[in-house]
Short mmCIF file of C-alpha atoms and ligand atoms in Angstrom, two decimals:
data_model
loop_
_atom_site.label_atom_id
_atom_site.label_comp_id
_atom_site.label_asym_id
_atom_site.label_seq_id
_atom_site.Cartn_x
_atom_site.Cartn_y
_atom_site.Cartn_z
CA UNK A 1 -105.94 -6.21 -45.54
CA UNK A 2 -102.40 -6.33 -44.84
CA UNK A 3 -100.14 -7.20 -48.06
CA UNK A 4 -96.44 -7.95 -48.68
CA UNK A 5 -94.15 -8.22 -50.93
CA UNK A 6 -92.17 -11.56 -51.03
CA UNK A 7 -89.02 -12.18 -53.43
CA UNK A 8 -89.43 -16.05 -54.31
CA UNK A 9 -86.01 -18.12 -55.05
CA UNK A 10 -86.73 -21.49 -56.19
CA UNK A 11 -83.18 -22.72 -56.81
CA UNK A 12 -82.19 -25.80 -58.35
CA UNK A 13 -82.98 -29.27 -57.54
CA UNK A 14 -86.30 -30.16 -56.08
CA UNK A 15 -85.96 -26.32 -54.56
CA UNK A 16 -88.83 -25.34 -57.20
CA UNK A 17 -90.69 -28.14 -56.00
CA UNK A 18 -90.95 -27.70 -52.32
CA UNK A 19 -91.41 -23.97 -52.63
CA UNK A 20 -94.49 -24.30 -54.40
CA UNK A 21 -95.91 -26.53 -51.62
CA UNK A 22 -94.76 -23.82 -49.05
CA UNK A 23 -96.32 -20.87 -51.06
CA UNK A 24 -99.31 -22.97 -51.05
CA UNK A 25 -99.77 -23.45 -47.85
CA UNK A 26 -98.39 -19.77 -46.16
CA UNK A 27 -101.03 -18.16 -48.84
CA UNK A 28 -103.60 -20.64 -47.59
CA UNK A 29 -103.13 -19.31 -44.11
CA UNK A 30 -102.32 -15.76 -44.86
CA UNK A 31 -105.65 -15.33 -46.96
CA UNK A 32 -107.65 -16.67 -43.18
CA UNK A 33 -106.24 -13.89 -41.53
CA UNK A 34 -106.50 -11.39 -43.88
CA UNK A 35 -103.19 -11.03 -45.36
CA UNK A 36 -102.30 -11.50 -49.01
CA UNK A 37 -99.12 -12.26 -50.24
CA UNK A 38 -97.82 -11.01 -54.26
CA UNK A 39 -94.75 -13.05 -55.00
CA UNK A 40 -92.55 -12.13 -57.61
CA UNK A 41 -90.07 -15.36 -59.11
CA UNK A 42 -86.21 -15.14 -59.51
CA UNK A 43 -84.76 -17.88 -61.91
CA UNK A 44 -81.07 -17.12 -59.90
CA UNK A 45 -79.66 -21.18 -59.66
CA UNK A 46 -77.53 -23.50 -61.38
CA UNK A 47 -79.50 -23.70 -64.27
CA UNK A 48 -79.52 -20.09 -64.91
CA UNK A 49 -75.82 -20.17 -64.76
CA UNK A 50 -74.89 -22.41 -67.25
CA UNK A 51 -77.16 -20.98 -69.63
CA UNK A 52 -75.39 -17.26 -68.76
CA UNK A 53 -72.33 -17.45 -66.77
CA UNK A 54 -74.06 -15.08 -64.48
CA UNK A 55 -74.84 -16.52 -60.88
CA UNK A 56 -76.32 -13.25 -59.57
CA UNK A 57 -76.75 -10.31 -61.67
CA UNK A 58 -75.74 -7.12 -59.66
CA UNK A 59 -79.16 -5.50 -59.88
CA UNK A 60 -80.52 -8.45 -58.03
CA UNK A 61 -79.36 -7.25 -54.54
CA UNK A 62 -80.85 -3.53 -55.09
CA UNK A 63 -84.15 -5.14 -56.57
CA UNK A 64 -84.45 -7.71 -53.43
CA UNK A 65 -84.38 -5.14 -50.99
CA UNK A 66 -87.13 -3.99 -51.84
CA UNK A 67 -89.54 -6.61 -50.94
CA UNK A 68 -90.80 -7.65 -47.59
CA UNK A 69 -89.10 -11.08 -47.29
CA UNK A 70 -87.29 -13.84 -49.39
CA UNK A 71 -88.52 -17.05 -49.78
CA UNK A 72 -86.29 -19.75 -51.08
CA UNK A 73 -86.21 -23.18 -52.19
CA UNK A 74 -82.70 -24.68 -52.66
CA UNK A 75 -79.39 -23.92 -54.00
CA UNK A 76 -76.86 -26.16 -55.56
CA UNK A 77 -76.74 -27.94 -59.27
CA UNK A 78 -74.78 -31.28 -59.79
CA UNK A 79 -72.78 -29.55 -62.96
CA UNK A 80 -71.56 -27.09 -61.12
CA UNK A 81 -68.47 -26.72 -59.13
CA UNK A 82 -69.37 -27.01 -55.29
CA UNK A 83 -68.75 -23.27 -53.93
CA UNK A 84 -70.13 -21.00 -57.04
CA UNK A 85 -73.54 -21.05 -56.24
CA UNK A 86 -73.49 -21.22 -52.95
CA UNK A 87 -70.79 -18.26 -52.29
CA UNK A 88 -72.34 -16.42 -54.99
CA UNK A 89 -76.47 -16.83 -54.61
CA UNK A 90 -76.53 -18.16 -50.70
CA UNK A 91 -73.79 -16.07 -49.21
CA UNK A 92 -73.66 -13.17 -51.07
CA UNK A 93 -77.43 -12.62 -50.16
CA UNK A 94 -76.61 -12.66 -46.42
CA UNK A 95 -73.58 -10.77 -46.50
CA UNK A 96 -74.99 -7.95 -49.01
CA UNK A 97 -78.48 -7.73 -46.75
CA UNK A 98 -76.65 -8.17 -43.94
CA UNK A 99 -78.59 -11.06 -42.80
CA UNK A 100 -76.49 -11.37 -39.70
CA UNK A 101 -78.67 -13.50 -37.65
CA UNK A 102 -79.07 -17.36 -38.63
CA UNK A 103 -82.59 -18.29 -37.03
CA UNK A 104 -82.77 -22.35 -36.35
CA UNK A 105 -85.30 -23.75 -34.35
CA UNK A 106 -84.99 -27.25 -33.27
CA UNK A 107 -88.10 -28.52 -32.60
CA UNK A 108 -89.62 -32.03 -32.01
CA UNK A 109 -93.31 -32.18 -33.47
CA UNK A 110 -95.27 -34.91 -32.44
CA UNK A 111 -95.11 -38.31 -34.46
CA UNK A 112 -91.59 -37.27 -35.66
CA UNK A 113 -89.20 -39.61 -34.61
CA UNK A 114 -86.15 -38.68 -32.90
CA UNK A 115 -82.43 -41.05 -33.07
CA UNK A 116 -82.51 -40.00 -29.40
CA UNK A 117 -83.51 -42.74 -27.41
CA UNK A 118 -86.53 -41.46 -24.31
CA UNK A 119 -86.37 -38.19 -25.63
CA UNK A 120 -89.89 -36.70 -27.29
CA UNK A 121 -91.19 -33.34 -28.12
CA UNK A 122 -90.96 -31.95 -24.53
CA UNK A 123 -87.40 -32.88 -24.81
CA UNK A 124 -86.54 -31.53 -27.55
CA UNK A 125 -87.41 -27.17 -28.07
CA UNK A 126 -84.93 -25.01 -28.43
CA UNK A 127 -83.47 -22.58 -31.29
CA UNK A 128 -79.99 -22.04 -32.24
CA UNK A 129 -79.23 -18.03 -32.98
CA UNK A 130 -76.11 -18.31 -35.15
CA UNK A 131 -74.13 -15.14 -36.34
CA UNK A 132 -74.55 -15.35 -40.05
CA UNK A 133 -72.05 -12.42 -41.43
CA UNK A 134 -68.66 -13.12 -39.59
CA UNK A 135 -66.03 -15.21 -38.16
CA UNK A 136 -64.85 -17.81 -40.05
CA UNK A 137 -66.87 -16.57 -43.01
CA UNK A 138 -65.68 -13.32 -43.34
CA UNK A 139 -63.06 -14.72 -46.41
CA UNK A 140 -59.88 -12.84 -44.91
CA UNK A 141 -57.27 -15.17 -45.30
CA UNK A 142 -54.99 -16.35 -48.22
CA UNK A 143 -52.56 -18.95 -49.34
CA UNK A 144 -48.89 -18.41 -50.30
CA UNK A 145 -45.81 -20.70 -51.65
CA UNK A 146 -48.65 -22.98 -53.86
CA UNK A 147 -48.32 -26.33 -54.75
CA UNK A 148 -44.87 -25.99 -52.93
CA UNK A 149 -44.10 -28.42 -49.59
CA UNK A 150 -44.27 -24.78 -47.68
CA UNK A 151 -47.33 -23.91 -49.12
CA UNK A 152 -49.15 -21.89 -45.84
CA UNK A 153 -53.38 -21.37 -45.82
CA UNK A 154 -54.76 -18.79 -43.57
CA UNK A 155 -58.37 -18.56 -42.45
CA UNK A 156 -58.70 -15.31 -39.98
CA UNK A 157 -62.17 -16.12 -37.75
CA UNK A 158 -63.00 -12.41 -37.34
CA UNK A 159 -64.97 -10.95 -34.93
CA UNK A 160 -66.00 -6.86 -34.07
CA UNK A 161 -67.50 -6.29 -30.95
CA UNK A 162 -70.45 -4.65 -32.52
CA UNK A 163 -70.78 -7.83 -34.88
CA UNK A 164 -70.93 -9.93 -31.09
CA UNK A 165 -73.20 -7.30 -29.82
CA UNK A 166 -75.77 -7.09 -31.93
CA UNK A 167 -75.96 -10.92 -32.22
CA UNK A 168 -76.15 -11.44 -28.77
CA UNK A 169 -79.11 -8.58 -28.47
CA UNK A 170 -81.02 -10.31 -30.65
CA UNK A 171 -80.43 -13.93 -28.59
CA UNK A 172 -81.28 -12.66 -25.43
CA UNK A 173 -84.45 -10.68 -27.04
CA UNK A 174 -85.48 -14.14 -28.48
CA UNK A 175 -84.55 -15.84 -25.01
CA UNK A 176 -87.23 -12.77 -23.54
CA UNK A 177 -89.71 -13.64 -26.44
CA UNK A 178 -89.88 -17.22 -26.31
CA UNK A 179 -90.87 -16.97 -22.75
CA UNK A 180 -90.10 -20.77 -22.04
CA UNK A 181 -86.54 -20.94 -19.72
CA UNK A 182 -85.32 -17.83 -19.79
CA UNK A 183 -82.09 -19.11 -20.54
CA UNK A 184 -79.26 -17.91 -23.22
CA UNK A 185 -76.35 -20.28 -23.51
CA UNK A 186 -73.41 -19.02 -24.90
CA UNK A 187 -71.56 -22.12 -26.88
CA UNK A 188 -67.97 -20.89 -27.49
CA UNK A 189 -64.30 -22.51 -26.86
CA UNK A 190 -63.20 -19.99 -24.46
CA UNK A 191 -60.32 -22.65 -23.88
CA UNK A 192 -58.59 -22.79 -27.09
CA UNK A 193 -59.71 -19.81 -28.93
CA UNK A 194 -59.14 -17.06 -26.05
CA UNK A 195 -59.30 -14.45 -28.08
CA UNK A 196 -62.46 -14.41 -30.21
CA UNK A 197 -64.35 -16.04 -27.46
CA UNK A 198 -63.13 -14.24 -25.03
CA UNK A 199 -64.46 -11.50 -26.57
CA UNK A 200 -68.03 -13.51 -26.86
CA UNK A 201 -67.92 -14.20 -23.35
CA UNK A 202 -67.19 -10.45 -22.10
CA UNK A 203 -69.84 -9.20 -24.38
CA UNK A 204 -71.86 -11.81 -23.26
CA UNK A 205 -72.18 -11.01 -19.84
CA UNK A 206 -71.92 -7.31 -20.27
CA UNK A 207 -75.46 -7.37 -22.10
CA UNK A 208 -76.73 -10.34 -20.00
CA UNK A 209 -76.51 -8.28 -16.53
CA UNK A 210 -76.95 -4.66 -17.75
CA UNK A 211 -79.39 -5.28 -20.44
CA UNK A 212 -80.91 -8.87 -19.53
CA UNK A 213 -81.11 -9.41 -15.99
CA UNK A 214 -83.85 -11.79 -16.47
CA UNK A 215 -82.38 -13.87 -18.71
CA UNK A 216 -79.98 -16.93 -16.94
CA UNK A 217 -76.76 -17.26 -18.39
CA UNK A 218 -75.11 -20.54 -19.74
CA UNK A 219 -71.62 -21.25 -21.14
CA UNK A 220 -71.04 -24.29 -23.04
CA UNK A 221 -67.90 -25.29 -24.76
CA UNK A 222 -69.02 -26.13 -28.35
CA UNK A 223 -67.32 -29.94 -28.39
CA UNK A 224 -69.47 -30.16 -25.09
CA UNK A 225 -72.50 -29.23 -26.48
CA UNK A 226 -72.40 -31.92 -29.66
CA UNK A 227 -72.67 -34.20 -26.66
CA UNK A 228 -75.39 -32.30 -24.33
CA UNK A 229 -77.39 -31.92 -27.56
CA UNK A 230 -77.73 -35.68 -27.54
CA UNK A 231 -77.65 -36.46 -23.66
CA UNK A 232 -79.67 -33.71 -22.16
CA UNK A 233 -81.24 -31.72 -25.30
CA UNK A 234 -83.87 -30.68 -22.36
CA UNK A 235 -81.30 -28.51 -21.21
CA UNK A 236 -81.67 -25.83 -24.19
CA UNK A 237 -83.71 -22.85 -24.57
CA UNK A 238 -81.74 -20.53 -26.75
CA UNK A 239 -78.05 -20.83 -27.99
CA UNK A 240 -76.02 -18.10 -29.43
CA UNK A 241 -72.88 -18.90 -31.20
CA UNK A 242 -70.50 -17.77 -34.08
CA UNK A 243 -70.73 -18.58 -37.42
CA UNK A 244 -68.84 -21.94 -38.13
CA UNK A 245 -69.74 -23.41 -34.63
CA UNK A 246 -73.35 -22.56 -35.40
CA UNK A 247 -73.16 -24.11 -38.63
CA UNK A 248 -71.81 -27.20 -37.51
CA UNK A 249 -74.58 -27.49 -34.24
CA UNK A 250 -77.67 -26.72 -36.62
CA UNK A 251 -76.86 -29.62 -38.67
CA UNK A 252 -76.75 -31.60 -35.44
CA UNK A 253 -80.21 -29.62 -34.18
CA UNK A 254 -81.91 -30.99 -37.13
CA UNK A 255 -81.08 -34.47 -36.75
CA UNK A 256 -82.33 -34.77 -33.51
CA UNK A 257 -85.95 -33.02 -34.51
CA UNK A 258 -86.36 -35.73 -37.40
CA UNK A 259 -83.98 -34.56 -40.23
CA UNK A 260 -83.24 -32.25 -43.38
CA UNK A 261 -86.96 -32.83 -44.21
CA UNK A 262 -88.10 -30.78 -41.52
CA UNK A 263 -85.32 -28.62 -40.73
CA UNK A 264 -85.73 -25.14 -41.35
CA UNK A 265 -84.40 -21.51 -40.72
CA UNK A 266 -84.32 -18.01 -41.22
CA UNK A 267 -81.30 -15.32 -42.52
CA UNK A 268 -83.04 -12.40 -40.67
CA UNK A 269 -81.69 -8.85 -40.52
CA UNK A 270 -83.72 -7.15 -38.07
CA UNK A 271 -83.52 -4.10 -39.54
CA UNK A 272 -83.71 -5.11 -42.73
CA UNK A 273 -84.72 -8.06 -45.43
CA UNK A 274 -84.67 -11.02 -44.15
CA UNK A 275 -84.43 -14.68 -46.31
CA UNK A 276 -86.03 -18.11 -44.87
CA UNK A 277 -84.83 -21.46 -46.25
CA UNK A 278 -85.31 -25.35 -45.93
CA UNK A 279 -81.67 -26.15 -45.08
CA UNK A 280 -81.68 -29.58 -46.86
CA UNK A 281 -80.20 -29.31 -49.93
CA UNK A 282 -81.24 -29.35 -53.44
CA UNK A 283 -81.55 -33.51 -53.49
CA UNK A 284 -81.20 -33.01 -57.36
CA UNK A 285 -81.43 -37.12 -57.56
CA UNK A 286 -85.39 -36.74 -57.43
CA UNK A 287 -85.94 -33.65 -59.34
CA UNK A 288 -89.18 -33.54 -60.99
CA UNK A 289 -90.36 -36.54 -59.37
CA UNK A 290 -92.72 -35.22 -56.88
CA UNK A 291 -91.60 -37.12 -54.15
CA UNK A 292 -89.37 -34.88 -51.78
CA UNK A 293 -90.54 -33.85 -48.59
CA UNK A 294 -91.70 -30.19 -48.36
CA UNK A 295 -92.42 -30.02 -44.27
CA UNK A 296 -89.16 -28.24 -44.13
CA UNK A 297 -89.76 -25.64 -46.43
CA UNK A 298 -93.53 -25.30 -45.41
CA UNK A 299 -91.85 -24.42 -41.99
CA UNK A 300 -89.42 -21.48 -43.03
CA UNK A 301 -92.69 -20.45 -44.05
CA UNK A 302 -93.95 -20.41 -41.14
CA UNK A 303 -90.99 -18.72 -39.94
CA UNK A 304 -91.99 -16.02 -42.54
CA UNK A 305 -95.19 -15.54 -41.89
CA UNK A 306 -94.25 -15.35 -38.18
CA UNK A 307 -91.35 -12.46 -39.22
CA UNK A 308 -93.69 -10.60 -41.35
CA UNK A 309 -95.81 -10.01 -37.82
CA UNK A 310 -98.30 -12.15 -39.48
CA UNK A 311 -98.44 -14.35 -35.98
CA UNK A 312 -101.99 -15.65 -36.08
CA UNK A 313 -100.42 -17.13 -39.88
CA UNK A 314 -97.92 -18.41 -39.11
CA UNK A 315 -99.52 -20.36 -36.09
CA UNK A 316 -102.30 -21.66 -38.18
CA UNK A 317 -99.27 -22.99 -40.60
CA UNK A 318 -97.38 -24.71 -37.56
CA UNK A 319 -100.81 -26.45 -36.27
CA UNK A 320 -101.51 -27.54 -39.71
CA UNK A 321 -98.36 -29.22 -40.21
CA UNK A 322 -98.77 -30.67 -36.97
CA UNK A 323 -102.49 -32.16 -37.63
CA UNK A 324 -101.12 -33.33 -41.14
CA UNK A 325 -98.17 -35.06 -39.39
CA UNK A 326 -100.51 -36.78 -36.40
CA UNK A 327 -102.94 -37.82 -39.54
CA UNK A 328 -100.65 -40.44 -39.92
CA UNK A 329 -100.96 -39.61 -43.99
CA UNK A 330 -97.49 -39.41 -44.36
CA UNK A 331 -95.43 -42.64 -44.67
CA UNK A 332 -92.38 -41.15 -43.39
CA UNK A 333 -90.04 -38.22 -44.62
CA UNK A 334 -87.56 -39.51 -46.78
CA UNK A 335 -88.44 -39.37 -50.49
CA UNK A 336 -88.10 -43.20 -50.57
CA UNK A 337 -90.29 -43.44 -48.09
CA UNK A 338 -92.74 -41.07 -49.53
CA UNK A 339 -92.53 -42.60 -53.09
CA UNK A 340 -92.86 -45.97 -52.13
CA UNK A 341 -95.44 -44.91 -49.78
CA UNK A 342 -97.85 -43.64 -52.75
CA UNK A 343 -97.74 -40.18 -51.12
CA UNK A 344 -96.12 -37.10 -53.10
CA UNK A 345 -94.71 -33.54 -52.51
CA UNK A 346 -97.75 -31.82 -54.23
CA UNK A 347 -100.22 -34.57 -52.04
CA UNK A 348 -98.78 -33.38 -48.69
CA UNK A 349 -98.68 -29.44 -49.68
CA UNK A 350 -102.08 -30.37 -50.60
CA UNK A 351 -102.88 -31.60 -47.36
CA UNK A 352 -101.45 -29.40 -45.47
CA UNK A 353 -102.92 -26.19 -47.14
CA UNK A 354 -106.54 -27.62 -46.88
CA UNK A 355 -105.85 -28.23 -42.67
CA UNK A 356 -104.02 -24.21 -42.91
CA UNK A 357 -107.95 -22.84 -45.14
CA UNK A 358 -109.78 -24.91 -42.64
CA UNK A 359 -109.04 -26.58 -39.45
C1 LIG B 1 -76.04 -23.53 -44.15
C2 LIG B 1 -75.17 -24.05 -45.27
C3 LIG B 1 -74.30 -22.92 -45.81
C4 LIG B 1 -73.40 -22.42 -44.70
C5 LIG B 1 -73.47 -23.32 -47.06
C6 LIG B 1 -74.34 -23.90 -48.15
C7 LIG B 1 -72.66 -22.18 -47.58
O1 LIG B 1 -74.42 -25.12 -44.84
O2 LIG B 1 -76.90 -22.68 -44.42
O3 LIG B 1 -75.90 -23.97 -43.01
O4 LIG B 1 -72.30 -22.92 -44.51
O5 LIG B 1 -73.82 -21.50 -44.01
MN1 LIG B 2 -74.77 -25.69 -42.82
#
């Protein structure tokens, strides 16, 4: 029996509440195919801070890299300033495990609706490889002459070709993996910012022809591709972009598969420890009501599961999402929806856990 070691971050918000549900469920399917998961909690959140002043204790990075995955809930608390716990739980994770690679699949499951009009699950399947350590994020930057009229603000987006390089590897190797188009599309703004992706571009087809013959090449400026996510979302196998043009398209990604509440993605470091999330937020609103949605974090479980090698797992998690969702159990997935629908968070990890032992 195959066993792993899995870091658990619950966060703040409803955070603790959907990653119960998703626990639930991967253990559910783990424990069918032979695997066994020990999870060990971290109280790191907003709550924590207030009560210490400590957002993440220095020991915590050390300790974490010593497990076979992180599994968290949600980060950010209503009393606290926007920024703290995000810079200093969220970002400080991926930048210290150099989680470089920001996994997001967008994927239409069946009896999820879509805002795009005649589009439907064979429309819609793609994932988004964003670079997760650099660019815009990397904090160089500074402000002089403050609260003067001349007051300047720099923001360097910074790139190393290595940082490019070993982004793009790991796009094209997913482009190889997925097996569906064969086709990497580079979103960039080659027209405007001809430095950085210029760079991007060279690199890009560098790899793509040396390394990647097989794998068809795309550009796409990213303004362009806000629209072609829409229009022709068909078009998409696997994107690779920097960091704040990647952040920007997942949020758009996730719309178009059915929203936040099924959204999910992965901080991986190949080589390393990697972290899967919902990426909805905390929704603090309905903590402790048992009404928020936990699809999305059941699938960064699966996302896990798949990660840890566990494939059979994680597949059993994705088809029992996908039977609970065609049940037609689940009023919808907003929490108003699923509140005034007599449903509940611990109802649907419920569900979906008995489909993962079972079906
Ligand atoms: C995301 C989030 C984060 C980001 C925030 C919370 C720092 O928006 O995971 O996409 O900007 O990367
Ligand atoms: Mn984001």
């Amino acid at each position: 029996m195959a066993r792993y070691k899995i870091a658990l971050l619950p966060g703040d918000g409803t955070g603790p509440e959907v990653l119960r549900e998703g626990v639930k469920v991967v253990k559910a399917a783990a424990k069918r195919f032979n695997a066994e998961l020990d999870t060990t909690r971290y109280d790191f959140g907003g709550d924590r801070y207030l009560a210490t002043g400590e957002v993440l204790p220095d020991s915590a990075i050390e300790e974490l890299k010593g497990y076979d995955a992180i599994y968290l809930g949600a980060i950010g608390h209503p009393q606290v300033k926007p920024g703290i716990l995000e810079q200093g739980i969220l970002l400080r994770i991926r930048f210290e495990m150099d989680q470089y690679i920001n996994l997001r699949p967008v994927k239409l499951y069946p009896s999820v609706d879509t805002p795009i009009k005649n589009k439907g699950p064979e429309d819609i399947d793609f994932v988004v490889v964003r670079e997760n350590s650099a660019g815009l994020y990397t904090g160089l930057g500074g402000i002089a002459r403050k609260n003067t009229p001349y007051e300047i603000a720099v923001q360097e987006m910074v790139y190393s070709r290595n940082e490019v390089d070993r982004c793009l590897k790991y796009a094209f190797e997913t482009a190889r993996k997925r097996n569906k188009d064969s086709k990497l599309t580079l979103c960039g703004k080659t027209n405007v910012l001809t430095y950085v992706y210029d760079l991007w571009e060279r690199a890009f087809h560098d790899m793509g022809q040396k390394e990647f013959p097989d794998i068809e090449r795309d550009y796409a400026h990213v303004d362009a591709i806000t629209m072609w996510m829409v229009k022709n979302p068909e078009w998409f196998d696997v994107i690779v972009t920097g960091n704040m043009f990647g952040d920007i398209i997942t949020d758009l990604g996730a719309m178009i598969q059915g929203g936040m509440g099924i959204a999910a993605g992965g901080n991986i470091n190949p080589e390393g420890v990697s972290m899967f999330e919902p990426i909805g937020g905390s929704a603090p609103k309905y903590t402790g009501q048992n009404v928020i949605n936990p699809l999305a974090c059941i699938f960064a479980g699966q996302m896990l599961l798949d990660h840890l090698g566990e494939t059979e797992a994680a597949d059993c998690v994705e088809k029992a999402c996908v039977a609970f969702l065609e049940s037609g159990k689940l009023p919808g997935l907003s929490a108003k929806e699923i509140k005034e629908g007599g449903s509940s968070t611990s109802a649907i990890g419920d569900a979906i856990a008995d489909y993962a032992a079972t079906a």
